[in-house]
Amino acid sequence: MPLYYDDDQAMLAETAQAFMSEEGAIAKQLRHWRDRDCKDGFGHGLWKQFAEMGFTGMLVDEDDGGLGMGHVEAGIVLENIGRNLTPSPFLSSSVLAATALKHGSDDVRGRWLPGLIEGEKVYSVAIDEGAKHRPETIACKAEKSGNGFRLSGKKDFVVYGASSEMIVVAARTSGDDSDSDGITLFAVPQDASGMSHDSVRLVDSSMASHVTFDGVELDGDAVIGEVDGGRDVLNAMLMAGRVGAAAEGVGVASGAMDMTVDYLKQRKQFGKLIGEFQALQHRAAHLYSEVEIARAVTIKAAQLLDGGSEKADLMASVAKAKVAKAAGLAVKEGVQMHGGIGMTDEYDIGLYMKRDRALQEFLGDMYYHAGRVAEMSGY
């Protein structure tokens, strides 16, 4: 498939770009909520606007009231979110949680999907149990209790966890912590007794929480998919999230690059625009090529995921690793080419570096995914 958008996708890109640059601009959203020390870290009014635009239910099947679009389309929205550093629960709710809920029963989908589509509810996912993303090991336990389960354990860095009406939790229902099988996913409501949050503000000003489950009682209807058979659902959710995170990273890289190139065309030194210096031109050209390669591999990963290809998992890790490298280069070059002012809060370029740092760790950093690529490729 060609690594560019078709006519409908190009139209969506224009719509998303116009909407996000106006309603999701840095001053209007990120700085606004950060400077007010907002406990949620995002605006619920904007989330409602996402729903009005049809974004919240993009990945939800049409039979469930959604648009039935694919990951290429979701990636278009996420790239524009990244370009504008727009704080929103789109990735956690409309990509990760929505992908998990697709595998739920009619009752589970009927309970949780309408609120997502309407922009009335925010969801998050609880996977990691340490400082680094290691979903191969899950120790949080769900033991049989009557007709349901009792959930005990802890999850770390649950993005927007304290603001969510429901959290998709990956827990162990059988086997040892590192076993591939024996995983079950649960839809845990916000008001579940025994669930507590220790909220923290991340480097990019977004909110996450360390969630403790102290004997949380869940009925059987909370199960997403099959008991002990949740690894496939978890993997599907992770693939979707990684491709989505890569798309947002492309947006972060593009936004930082565009801001830097604009600065090169304005700043004068020694009587010349600094963009006229060949050394900086070479660096800008190299950065452009890296960002375009990252965009291409991310589109390819999304296309493979939409097509159900067995190579989608591999390409998702390729995209996550490549985008992390390209975006890291973009924000570092941006700060350096801006000079001293690049280190000040007055200029937005530093905000791109902060978002890149948080996004790189989300669902696995560059080194984690490079290792997965090597393993899946037989090296």
Tab-separated table of N, CA and C in Angstrom, residues 32 70 94 104 118 225 233 243 275 280 348 361:
chain	number	residue	atom	x	y	z
A	32	HIS	N	-2.801	26.587	29.590
A	32	HIS	CA	-3.970	26.977	30.384
A	32	HIS	C	-4.159	26.036	31.566
A	70	GLY	N	-10.162	3.132	11.007
A	70	GLY	CA	-9.002	2.333	11.337
A	70	GLY	C	-7.917	3.122	12.037
A	94	SER	N	-9.786	6.419	23.485
A	94	SER	CA	-10.339	6.093	22.171
A	94	SER	C	-9.484	5.124	21.374
A	104	GLY	N	-15.016	-7.218	24.353
A	104	GLY	CA	-15.925	-7.451	25.464
A	104	GLY	C	-17.259	-8.010	25.014
A	118	GLU	N	-19.881	9.557	23.170
A	118	GLU	CA	-20.515	10.855	23.424
A	118	GLU	C	-19.573	11.861	24.079
A	225	GLY	N	-13.383	-10.128	27.447
A	225	GLY	CA	-12.848	-11.296	26.762
A	225	GLY	C	-13.037	-12.548	27.592
A	233	VAL	N	-5.946	-10.222	23.859
A	233	VAL	CA	-6.606	-8.915	23.926
A	233	VAL	C	-5.607	-7.849	24.356
A	243	VAL	N	1.255	1.978	18.057
A	243	VAL	CA	1.142	2.674	16.773
A	243	VAL	C	0.586	4.080	16.993
A	275	GLY	N	19.528	30.833	9.345
A	275	GLY	CA	19.184	29.788	8.391
A	275	GLY	C	20.023	29.824	7.132
A	280	LEU	N	23.790	24.792	9.652
A	280	LEU	CA	22.435	24.657	10.163
A	280	LEU	C	21.484	24.137	9.095
A	348	ASP	N	7.891	27.816	23.360
A	348	ASP	CA	7.211	26.517	23.413
A	348	ASP	C	8.115	25.337	23.100
A	361	GLU	N	8.649	7.009	26.983
A	361	GLU	CA	8.533	5.962	27.998
A	361	GLU	C	7.204	5.226	27.915
